[in-house]
Amino acid sequence: MSEAVTYEQVGGVVTLTLNEPDTRNALSPAIIDAIVGYVARINADLTVGCVILTGAGEGFSSGGNVKRMQDRNTAAVQKAPVDIRAYYTTGIQRIPLALHTLDAPIIAAVNGAAIGAGCDLASMCDIRIAGRSAKFGESFARMGLVSGDGGAWFLPKAVGLSKAYEMTFTGDFVDAEEAARIGLVSKVVDDAALLDEARAMAQRIAAHPVHSIRMSKRLIRDSNQVSLPIALDMAAASQALVQTTHDHKEAVQAFAEKRKPKFEGR
């Protein structure tokens, strides 16, 4: 049986591929467990400088599994509200909590459809690149649902409040070019070039000192939640740490000697 999410590392770049193409990578319990486990693995591995998240087959992720919704709604015994709440908090909501704590930068290489929770999953990544056939949909209203997986927190940070409301209230699909216009993705490339483009960017990121990149990510993420004086204090503390690393000293020395630095992740 194939892995729900495959893990491949080349140099400092890890590629995570959602690998249930028969459901267009709907977010199954196996996919949830794999993503959460891989985040913990990457956080503990300083050889990882950047992560790419993509989907196998024709789509990035279709979000929720509609067949399971149909089975649930025709079941003889319906779950109580407290049980449904627990289903989310112990299930799909583990993904946003995990990705929010991922130390390494993560790029979503969005191939095909990213719908519902799949759209939210893309918005949880730091950078998003889309193939030309990609489409996004905050489509919960179409199914009489709300975003139960954290999209209401992540999506406005990606596209702004007004556009997040529009996408949520209308359920309209957004193509790749429109996604670029509203800031949901950084760039649009030909489908055949999507992974190559993501890998090239990931390699540029991973070429930098790992402590600097990981602390910079944490600083951007956490500064957005605090006052300016606290953000400045966090920046000073982070600077105090990275200035004592071998890689910082090597970068300064290499610059002075006009040579390429050799970083060691320490």
mmCIF file with all atom_site columns, N, CA, C and O in Angstrom, residues 20 22-29 61-72 87 92 115 117 143 145:
data_model
loop_
_atom_site.group_PDB
_atom_site.id
_atom_site.type_symbol
_atom_site.label_atom_id
_atom_site.label_alt_id
_atom_site.label_comp_id
_atom_site.label_asym_id
_atom_site.label_entity_id
_atom_site.label_seq_id
_atom_site.pdbx_PDB_ins_code
_atom_site.Cartn_x
_atom_site.Cartn_y
_atom_site.Cartn_z
_atom_site.occupancy
_atom_site.B_iso_or_equiv
_atom_site.pdbx_formal_charge
_atom_site.auth_seq_id
_atom_site.auth_comp_id
_atom_site.auth_asym_id
_atom_site.auth_atom_id
_atom_site.pdbx_PDB_model_num
ATOM 1   N N  . GLU A 1 20  ? -2.764  10.465 -2.488 1.00 0.00 ? 20  GLU A N  1
ATOM 2   C CA . GLU A 1 20  ? -4.012  9.718  -2.628 1.00 0.00 ? 20  GLU A CA 1
ATOM 3   C C  . GLU A 1 20  ? -4.779  10.280 -3.822 1.00 0.00 ? 20  GLU A C  1
ATOM 4   O O  . GLU A 1 20  ? -5.849  10.881 -3.690 1.00 0.00 ? 20  GLU A O  1
ATOM 5   N N  . ASP A 1 22  ? -6.576  9.039  -6.112 1.00 0.00 ? 22  ASP A N  1
ATOM 6   C CA . ASP A 1 22  ? -7.913  8.527  -6.418 1.00 0.00 ? 22  ASP A CA 1
ATOM 7   C C  . ASP A 1 22  ? -9.006  9.422  -5.842 1.00 0.00 ? 22  ASP A C  1
ATOM 8   O O  . ASP A 1 22  ? -10.122 9.461  -6.367 1.00 0.00 ? 22  ASP A O  1
ATOM 9   N N  . THR A 1 23  ? -8.703  10.122 -4.738 1.00 0.00 ? 23  THR A N  1
ATOM 10  C CA . THR A 1 23  ? -9.663  11.058 -4.143 1.00 0.00 ? 23  THR A CA 1
ATOM 11  C C  . THR A 1 23  ? -9.254  12.505 -4.420 1.00 0.00 ? 23  THR A C  1
ATOM 12  O O  . THR A 1 23  ? -9.768  13.422 -3.803 1.00 0.00 ? 23  THR A O  1
ATOM 13  N N  . ARG A 1 24  ? -8.316  12.682 -5.360 1.00 0.00 ? 24  ARG A N  1
ATOM 14  C CA . ARG A 1 24  ? -7.711  13.990 -5.618 1.00 0.00 ? 24  ARG A CA 1
ATOM 15  C C  . ARG A 1 24  ? -7.142  14.573 -4.335 1.00 0.00 ? 24  ARG A C  1
ATOM 16  O O  . ARG A 1 24  ? -7.250  15.758 -4.052 1.00 0.00 ? 24  ARG A O  1
ATOM 17  N N  . ASN A 1 25  ? -6.540  13.675 -3.565 1.00 0.00 ? 25  ASN A N  1
ATOM 18  C CA . ASN A 1 25  ? -5.829  14.041 -2.346 1.00 0.00 ? 25  ASN A CA 1
ATOM 19  C C  . ASN A 1 25  ? -6.721  14.738 -1.320 1.00 0.00 ? 25  ASN A C  1
ATOM 20  O O  . ASN A 1 25  ? -6.313  15.706 -0.670 1.00 0.00 ? 25  ASN A O  1
ATOM 21  N N  . ALA A 1 26  ? -7.953  14.220 -1.187 1.00 0.00 ? 26  ALA A N  1
ATOM 22  C CA . ALA A 1 26  ? -8.798  14.671 -0.081 1.00 0.00 ? 26  ALA A CA 1
ATOM 23  C C  . ALA A 1 26  ? -8.070  14.396 1.228  1.00 0.00 ? 26  ALA A C  1
ATOM 24  O O  . ALA A 1 26  ? -7.308  13.426 1.352  1.00 0.00 ? 26  ALA A O  1
ATOM 25  N N  . LEU A 1 27  ? -8.300  15.248 2.230  1.00 0.00 ? 27  LEU A N  1
ATOM 26  C CA . LEU A 1 27  ? -7.487  15.193 3.450  1.00 0.00 ? 27  LEU A CA 1
ATOM 27  C C  . LEU A 1 27  ? -7.982  14.090 4.380  1.00 0.00 ? 27  LEU A C  1
ATOM 28  O O  . LEU A 1 27  ? -8.764  14.319 5.300  1.00 0.00 ? 27  LEU A O  1
ATOM 29  N N  . SER A 1 28  ? -7.484  12.902 4.136  1.00 0.00 ? 28  SER A N  1
ATOM 30  C CA . SER A 1 28  ? -7.851  11.705 4.889  1.00 0.00 ? 28  SER A CA 1
ATOM 31  C C  . SER A 1 28  ? -7.120  11.657 6.220  1.00 0.00 ? 28  SER A C  1
ATOM 32  O O  . SER A 1 28  ? -6.125  12.372 6.427  1.00 0.00 ? 28  SER A O  1
ATOM 33  N N  . PRO A 1 29  ? -7.571  10.796 7.149  1.00 0.00 ? 29  PRO A N  1
ATOM 34  C CA . PRO A 1 29  ? -6.829  10.617 8.406  1.00 0.00 ? 29  PRO A CA 1
ATOM 35  C C  . PRO A 1 29  ? -5.371  10.232 8.182  1.00 0.00 ? 29  PRO A C  1
ATOM 36  O O  . PRO A 1 29  ? -4.488  10.680 8.920  1.00 0.00 ? 29  PRO A O  1
ATOM 37  N N  . SER A 1 61  ? -5.318  19.304 -3.842 1.00 0.00 ? 61  SER A N  1
ATOM 38  C CA . SER A 1 61  ? -6.163  18.645 -2.833 1.00 0.00 ? 61  SER A CA 1
ATOM 39  C C  . SER A 1 61  ? -7.604  19.095 -3.015 1.00 0.00 ? 61  SER A C  1
ATOM 40  O O  . SER A 1 61  ? -7.883  20.293 -3.133 1.00 0.00 ? 61  SER A O  1
ATOM 41  N N  . SER A 1 62  ? -8.509  18.124 -3.010 1.00 0.00 ? 62  SER A N  1
ATOM 42  C CA . SER A 1 62  ? -9.937  18.414 -3.135 1.00 0.00 ? 62  SER A CA 1
ATOM 43  C C  . SER A 1 62  ? -10.575 18.737 -1.795 1.00 0.00 ? 62  SER A C  1
ATOM 44  O O  . SER A 1 62  ? -11.783 18.968 -1.715 1.00 0.00 ? 62  SER A O  1
ATOM 45  N N  . GLY A 1 63  ? -9.756  18.761 -0.720 1.00 0.00 ? 63  GLY A N  1
ATOM 46  C CA . GLY A 1 63  ? -10.284 19.127 0.591  1.00 0.00 ? 63  GLY A CA 1
ATOM 47  C C  . GLY A 1 63  ? -11.000 17.973 1.258  1.00 0.00 ? 63  GLY A C  1
ATOM 48  O O  . GLY A 1 63  ? -10.435 16.901 1.465  1.00 0.00 ? 63  GLY A O  1
ATOM 49  N N  . GLY A 1 64  ? -12.257 18.173 1.600  1.00 0.00 ? 64  GLY A N  1
ATOM 50  C CA . GLY A 1 64  ? -13.042 17.128 2.255  1.00 0.00 ? 64  GLY A CA 1
ATOM 51  C C  . GLY A 1 64  ? -13.488 16.066 1.262  1.00 0.00 ? 64  GLY A C  1
ATOM 52  O O  . GLY A 1 64  ? -13.654 16.332 0.071  1.00 0.00 ? 64  GLY A O  1
ATOM 53  N N  . ASN A 1 65  ? -13.691 14.869 1.764  1.00 0.00 ? 65  ASN A N  1
ATOM 54  C CA . ASN A 1 65  ? -14.133 13.750 0.934  1.00 0.00 ? 65  ASN A CA 1
ATOM 55  C C  . ASN A 1 65  ? -15.666 13.735 0.905  1.00 0.00 ? 65  ASN A C  1
ATOM 56  O O  . ASN A 1 65  ? -16.313 13.424 1.900  1.00 0.00 ? 65  ASN A O  1
ATOM 57  N N  . VAL A 1 66  ? -16.239 14.113 -0.245 1.00 0.00 ? 66  VAL A N  1
ATOM 58  C CA . VAL A 1 66  ? -17.693 14.241 -0.357 1.00 0.00 ? 66  VAL A CA 1
ATOM 59  C C  . VAL A 1 66  ? -18.386 12.896 -0.157 1.00 0.00 ? 66  VAL A C  1
ATOM 60  O O  . VAL A 1 66  ? -19.481 12.822 0.413  1.00 0.00 ? 66  VAL A O  1
ATOM 61  N N  . LYS A 1 67  ? -17.749 11.814 -0.580 1.00 0.00 ? 67  LYS A N  1
ATOM 62  C CA . LYS A 1 67  ? -18.345 10.483 -0.382 1.00 0.00 ? 67  LYS A CA 1
ATOM 63  C C  . LYS A 1 67  ? -18.513 10.199 1.104  1.00 0.00 ? 67  LYS A C  1
ATOM 64  O O  . LYS A 1 67  ? -19.558 9.672  1.536  1.00 0.00 ? 67  LYS A O  1
ATOM 65  N N  . ARG A 1 68  ? -17.514 10.569 1.894  1.00 0.00 ? 68  ARG A N  1
ATOM 66  C CA . ARG A 1 68  ? -17.631 10.370 3.338  1.00 0.00 ? 68  ARG A CA 1
ATOM 67  C C  . ARG A 1 68  ? -18.728 11.249 3.926  1.00 0.00 ? 68  ARG A C  1
ATOM 68  O O  . ARG A 1 68  ? -19.444 10.845 4.855  1.00 0.00 ? 68  ARG A O  1
ATOM 69  N N  . MET A 1 69  ? -18.883 12.467 3.401  1.00 0.00 ? 69  MET A N  1
ATOM 70  C CA . MET A 1 69  ? -19.967 13.332 3.862  1.00 0.00 ? 69  MET A CA 1
ATOM 71  C C  . MET A 1 69  ? -21.313 12.691 3.587  1.00 0.00 ? 69  MET A C  1
ATOM 72  O O  . MET A 1 69  ? -22.226 12.713 4.422  1.00 0.00 ? 69  MET A O  1
ATOM 73  N N  . GLN A 1 70  ? -21.450 12.101 2.397  1.00 0.00 ? 70  GLN A N  1
ATOM 74  C CA . GLN A 1 70  ? -22.708 11.454 2.019  1.00 0.00 ? 70  GLN A CA 1
ATOM 75  C C  . GLN A 1 70  ? -22.983 10.262 2.927  1.00 0.00 ? 70  GLN A C  1
ATOM 76  O O  . GLN A 1 70  ? -24.117 10.075 3.404  1.00 0.00 ? 70  GLN A O  1
ATOM 77  N N  . ASP A 1 71  ? -21.949 9.463  3.190  1.00 0.00 ? 71  ASP A N  1
ATOM 78  C CA . ASP A 1 71  ? -22.117 8.313  4.080  1.00 0.00 ? 71  ASP A CA 1
ATOM 79  C C  . ASP A 1 71  ? -22.509 8.764  5.483  1.00 0.00 ? 71  ASP A C  1
ATOM 80  O O  . ASP A 1 71  ? -23.357 8.159  6.138  1.00 0.00 ? 71  ASP A O  1
ATOM 81  N N  . ARG A 1 72  ? -21.894 9.856  5.940  1.00 0.00 ? 72  ARG A N  1
ATOM 82  C CA . ARG A 1 72  ? -22.182 10.370 7.277  1.00 0.00 ? 72  ARG A CA 1
ATOM 83  C C  . ARG A 1 72  ? -23.624 10.835 7.381  1.00 0.00 ? 72  ARG A C  1
ATOM 84  O O  . ARG A 1 72  ? -24.309 10.586 8.372  1.00 0.00 ? 72  ARG A O  1
ATOM 85  N N  . TYR A 1 87  ? -14.113 15.551 16.570 1.00 0.00 ? 87  TYR A N  1
ATOM 86  C CA . TYR A 1 87  ? -13.631 14.999 15.300 1.00 0.00 ? 87  TYR A CA 1
ATOM 87  C C  . TYR A 1 87  ? -12.715 15.998 14.593 1.00 0.00 ? 87  TYR A C  1
ATOM 88  O O  . TYR A 1 87  ? -11.695 15.623 14.017 1.00 0.00 ? 87  TYR A O  1
ATOM 89  N N  . ILE A 1 92  ? -8.563  17.040 11.449 1.00 0.00 ? 92  ILE A N  1
ATOM 90  C CA . ILE A 1 92  ? -7.991  17.940 10.451 1.00 0.00 ? 92  ILE A CA 1
ATOM 91  C C  . ILE A 1 92  ? -7.361  19.186 11.054 1.00 0.00 ? 92  ILE A C  1
ATOM 92  O O  . ILE A 1 92  ? -6.414  19.760 10.488 1.00 0.00 ? 92  ILE A O  1
ATOM 93  N N  . ILE A 1 115 ? -9.274  22.945 -3.429 1.00 0.00 ? 115 ILE A N  1
ATOM 94  C CA . ILE A 1 115 ? -10.670 23.285 -3.158 1.00 0.00 ? 115 ILE A CA 1
ATOM 95  C C  . ILE A 1 115 ? -10.993 23.070 -1.683 1.00 0.00 ? 115 ILE A C  1
ATOM 96  O O  . ILE A 1 115 ? -10.575 22.078 -1.077 1.00 0.00 ? 115 ILE A O  1
ATOM 97  N N  . ALA A 1 117 ? -10.906 22.670 1.962  1.00 0.00 ? 117 ALA A N  1
ATOM 98  C CA . ALA A 1 117 ? -9.765  22.497 2.858  1.00 0.00 ? 117 ALA A CA 1
ATOM 99  C C  . ALA A 1 117 ? -8.455  22.417 2.093  1.00 0.00 ? 117 ALA A C  1
ATOM 100 O O  . ALA A 1 117 ? -7.387  22.691 2.650  1.00 0.00 ? 117 ALA A O  1
ATOM 101 N N  . MET A 1 143 ? -21.484 23.734 0.142  1.00 0.00 ? 143 MET A N  1
ATOM 102 C CA . MET A 1 143 ? -21.881 22.484 0.791  1.00 0.00 ? 143 MET A CA 1
ATOM 103 C C  . MET A 1 143 ? -22.622 22.731 2.106  1.00 0.00 ? 143 MET A C  1
ATOM 104 O O  . MET A 1 143 ? -22.857 21.800 2.866  1.00 0.00 ? 143 MET A O  1
ATOM 105 N N  . LEU A 1 145 ? -21.461 24.425 4.658  1.00 0.00 ? 145 LEU A N  1
ATOM 106 C CA . LEU A 1 145 ? -20.486 24.240 5.727  1.00 0.00 ? 145 LEU A CA 1
ATOM 107 C C  . LEU A 1 145 ? -19.735 25.539 5.990  1.00 0.00 ? 145 LEU A C  1
ATOM 108 O O  . LEU A 1 145 ? -19.940 26.545 5.311  1.00 0.00 ? 145 LEU A O  1
#
